[in-house]
PDB file of C-alpha atoms in Angstrom:
ATOM      1  CA  MET A1085       0.000   0.000   0.000  1.00 93.00           C
ATOM      2  CA  THR A1086       1.405   3.424  -0.926  1.00 95.00           C
ATOM      3  CA  GLY A1087       1.632   6.342   1.458  1.00 96.00           C
ATOM      4  CA  LEU A1088      -1.283   7.990  -0.327  1.00 96.00           C
ATOM      5  CA  ASP A1089      -3.373   4.817  -0.037  1.00 97.00           C
ATOM      6  CA  LYS A1090      -2.713   4.713   3.706  1.00 97.00           C
ATOM      7  CA  LEU A1091      -3.558   8.391   4.005  1.00 97.00           C
ATOM      8  CA  ASN A1092      -6.916   7.853   2.316  1.00 97.00           C
ATOM      9  CA  VAL A1093      -7.716   4.947   4.653  1.00 98.00           C
ATOM     10  CA  ALA A1094      -6.839   7.098   7.674  1.00 98.00           C
ATOM     11  CA  ARG A1095      -8.905  10.017   6.326  1.00 98.00           C
ATOM     12  CA  LYS A1096     -11.977   7.833   5.819  1.00 98.00           C
ATOM     13  CA  ILE A1097     -11.797   6.418   9.363  1.00 98.00           C
ATOM     14  CA  LEU A1098     -11.233   9.838  10.949  1.00 99.00           C
ATOM     15  CA  LEU A1099     -14.081  11.481   9.028  1.00 98.00           C
ATOM     16  CA  GLU A1100     -16.482   8.670   9.882  1.00 98.00           C
ATOM     17  CA  ASP A1101     -15.835   9.009  13.614  1.00 97.00           C
ATOM     18  CA  LEU A1102     -15.030  12.704  14.079  1.00 98.00           C
ATOM     19  CA  LEU A1103     -16.935  14.621  11.378  1.00 98.00           C
ATOM     20  CA  PRO A1104     -19.082  16.723  13.781  1.00 98.00           C
ATOM     21  CA  LYS A1105     -15.901  17.960  15.493  1.00 98.00           C
ATOM     22  CA  ILE A1106     -14.054  18.806  12.258  1.00 98.00           C
ATOM     23  CA  LYS A1107     -13.987  22.393  11.005  1.00 98.00           C
ATOM     24  CA  ASN A1108     -11.900  21.774   7.883  1.00 98.00           C
ATOM     25  CA  GLU A1109      -9.759  19.102   6.259  1.00 98.00           C
ATOM     26  CA  TYR A1110      -7.189  19.222   3.499  1.00 98.00           C
ATOM     27  CA  ILE A1111      -5.297  16.416   1.798  1.00 96.00           C
ATOM     28  CA  ASP A1112      -2.112  16.950  -0.186  1.00 95.00           C
ATOM     29  CA  ASP A1113      -1.774  13.912  -2.400  1.00 89.00           C
ATOM     30  CA  GLU A1114       1.677  14.830  -3.695  1.00 88.00           C
ATOM     31  CA  ARG A1115       3.592  14.866  -0.395  1.00 90.00           C
ATOM     32  CA  PRO A1116       1.135  13.047   0.972  1.00 92.00           C
ATOM     33  CA  PHE A1117      -0.287  14.500   4.176  1.00 97.00           C
ATOM     34  CA  LEU A1118      -3.654  15.235   5.717  1.00 98.00           C
ATOM     35  CA  GLU A1119      -4.437  18.326   7.784  1.00 99.00           C
ATOM     36  CA  ILE A1120      -7.571  18.390   9.923  1.00 99.00           C
ATOM     37  CA  SER A1121      -8.621  21.503  11.833  1.00 99.00           C
ATOM     38  CA  PHE A1122     -11.052  21.013  14.692  1.00 99.00           C
ATOM     39  CA  PHE A1123     -13.612  23.468  16.028  1.00 98.00           C
ATOM     40  CA  LYS A1124     -11.699  23.541  19.343  1.00 97.00           C
ATOM     41  CA  GLY A1125      -8.689  25.051  17.540  1.00 98.00           C
ATOM     42  CA  LEU A1126      -6.497  21.936  17.482  1.00 98.00           C
ATOM     43  CA  ILE A1127      -4.829  20.829  14.248  1.00 99.00           C
ATOM     44  CA  LEU A1128      -4.014  17.225  13.337  1.00 99.00           C
ATOM     45  CA  TYR A1129      -1.389  16.340  10.747  1.00 99.00           C
ATOM     46  CA  ILE A1130      -1.174  12.803   9.366  1.00 99.00           C
ATOM     47  CA  ARG A1131       1.700  11.870   7.078  1.00 98.00           C
ATOM     48  CA  TYR A1132       2.720   8.621   5.366  1.00 97.00           C
ATOM     49  CA  ASN A1133       5.410   7.975   2.799  1.00 95.00           C
ATOM     50  CA  ASP A1134       6.219   5.026   0.557  1.00 94.00           C
ATOM     51  CA  TYR A1135       9.007   3.832   2.891  1.00 94.00           C
ATOM     52  CA  GLU A1136       6.709   2.613   5.704  1.00 94.00           C
ATOM     53  CA  GLU A1137       7.237   5.809   7.697  1.00 96.00           C
ATOM     54  CA  TYR A1138       4.404   7.748   9.326  1.00 97.00           C
ATOM     55  CA  SER A1139       3.716  10.652  11.643  1.00 98.00           C
ATOM     56  CA  TYR A1140       0.567  11.648  13.540  1.00 99.00           C
ATOM     57  CA  GLN A1141       0.908  15.054  15.165  1.00 98.00           C
ATOM     58  CA  LEU A1142      -1.713  16.984  17.123  1.00 98.00           C
ATOM     59  CA  ILE A1143      -0.948  20.686  17.612  1.00 98.00           C
ATOM     60  CA  PHE A1144      -2.626  22.347  20.599  1.00 98.00           C
ATOM     61  CA  SER A1145      -1.189  25.859  20.091  1.00 97.00           C
ATOM     62  CA  GLN A1146       1.786  27.689  18.612  1.00 95.00           C
ATOM     63  CA  LYS A1147       3.675  27.444  21.921  1.00 97.00           C
ATOM     64  CA  PRO A1148       6.879  25.371  21.770  1.00 94.00           C
ATOM     65  CA  LEU A1149       6.271  21.641  22.300  1.00 97.00           C
ATOM     66  CA  ASP A1150       2.512  22.177  22.707  1.00 98.00           C
ATOM     67  CA  ARG A1151       1.890  19.043  20.699  1.00 98.00           C
ATOM     68  CA  ILE A1152       1.835  15.274  20.811  1.00 98.00           C
ATOM     69  CA  ARG A1153       3.336  13.141  18.056  1.00 97.00           C
ATOM     70  CA  TYR A1154       3.476   9.466  17.164  1.00 97.00           C
ATOM     71  CA  ASP A1155       5.995   8.474  14.511  1.00 97.00           C
ATOM     72  CA  ASN A1156       8.689   6.088  13.342  1.00 96.00           C
ATOM     73  CA  TYR A1157      10.867   8.486  11.362  1.00 91.00           C
ATOM     74  CA  ASP A1158      13.936   7.873  13.484  1.00 82.00           C
ATOM     75  CA  ASP A1159      15.195   4.973  15.558  1.00 76.00           C
ATOM     76  CA  VAL A1160      17.330   6.868  18.077  1.00 83.00           C
ATOM     77  CA  TRP A1161      14.870   6.467  20.948  1.00 84.00           C
ATOM     78  CA  ASN A1162      15.603   3.692  23.424  1.00 86.00           C
ATOM     79  CA  VAL A1163      12.057   2.283  23.692  1.00 90.00           C
ATOM     80  CA  LYS A1164      10.747  -1.286  23.409  1.00 90.00           C
ATOM     81  CA  SER A1165       8.533  -0.313  20.464  1.00 93.00           C
ATOM     82  CA  ASN A1166      11.482   1.096  18.453  1.00 92.00           C
ATOM     83  CA  PRO A1167      11.284   2.591  15.844  1.00 94.00           C
ATOM     84  CA  HIS A1168       7.679   3.415  16.807  1.00 94.00           C
ATOM     85  CA  HIS A1169       7.551   6.059  19.541  1.00 95.00           C
ATOM     86  CA  PHE A1170       5.434   8.786  21.108  1.00 97.00           C
ATOM     87  CA  HIS A1171       6.485  12.356  21.914  1.00 96.00           C
ATOM     88  CA  PRO A1172       4.370  13.534  24.892  1.00 97.00           C
ATOM     89  CA  LYS A1173       3.012  17.054  25.132  1.00 97.00           C
ATOM     90  CA  GLY A1174       5.595  19.530  26.389  1.00 97.00           C
ATOM     91  CA  GLU A1175       8.534  17.121  26.218  1.00 95.00           C
ATOM     92  CA  LYS A1176      11.493  16.607  23.887  1.00 92.00           C
ATOM     93  CA  THR A1177      11.765  12.946  24.839  1.00 94.00           C
ATOM     94  CA  ALA A1178      10.006   9.911  23.419  1.00 95.00           C
ATOM     95  CA  ILE A1179       8.317   6.943  25.057  1.00 95.00           C
ATOM     96  CA  GLU A1180       6.963   3.604  23.903  1.00 96.00           C
ATOM     97  CA  SER A1181       4.096   3.659  21.393  1.00 97.00           C
ATOM     98  CA  SER A1182       1.375   1.193  20.488  1.00 96.00           C
ATOM     99  CA  MET A1183       1.168   2.583  16.928  1.00 98.00           C
ATOM    100  CA  ASN A1184       2.553   0.489  14.069  1.00 97.00           C
ATOM    101  CA  GLY A1185       1.948   2.519  10.895  1.00 97.00           C
ATOM    102  CA  ASP A1186      -1.172   0.616   9.818  1.00 98.00           C
ATOM    103  CA  PRO A1187      -3.936   3.210   9.520  1.00 99.00           C
ATOM    104  CA  LYS A1188      -6.680   0.666  10.294  1.00 98.00           C
ATOM    105  CA  HIS A1189      -4.961  -0.111  13.607  1.00 99.00           C
ATOM    106  CA  ASP A1190      -3.571   3.299  14.458  1.00 99.00           C
ATOM    107  CA  MET A1191      -6.613   5.472  13.751  1.00 99.00           C
ATOM    108  CA  ILE A1192      -8.668   3.569  16.336  1.00 98.00           C
ATOM    109  CA  ILE A1193      -6.054   4.421  18.979  1.00 98.00           C
ATOM    110  CA  LEU A1194      -5.700   7.989  17.748  1.00 98.00           C
ATOM    111  CA  ILE A1195      -9.453   8.606  17.774  1.00 98.00           C
ATOM    112  CA  LYS A1196      -9.640   7.501  21.421  1.00 97.00           C
ATOM    113  CA  GLU A1197      -6.869   9.993  22.253  1.00 95.00           C
ATOM    114  CA  LEU A1198      -8.544  12.758  20.243  1.00 97.00           C
ATOM    115  CA  LEU A1199     -11.915  12.281  21.914  1.00 97.00           C
ATOM    116  CA  ILE A1200     -10.290  13.032  25.285  1.00 95.00           C
ATOM    117  CA  VAL A1201      -9.274  16.531  24.161  1.00 95.00           C
ATOM    118  CA  LEU A1202     -12.057  17.297  21.699  1.00 94.00           C
TER     119      LEU A1202
END
């Protein structure tokens, strides 16, 4: 499955479960990434590439580190789930993550996290 294919799967799942909370959504099929703006002011960025890498980032504000991010873009973090890791809000570190890059698996987890703050 290409990065764009994965992005479309993720988009479909997110829209099905979160549509009433979504203000706007934009998909860039060349890079590919998805940007979802929520009525509460939060912004979600979903990115996949064709090398099995992904990133899910939720921006709370423009303040430094006022975000959470799941990704596997680097393997420098000493966590059991390496290269998959989670960057907690307000921290430069990373901890273990239950994400695996499969949008059907990951979006279920992400939606549960989103519903806490939305």
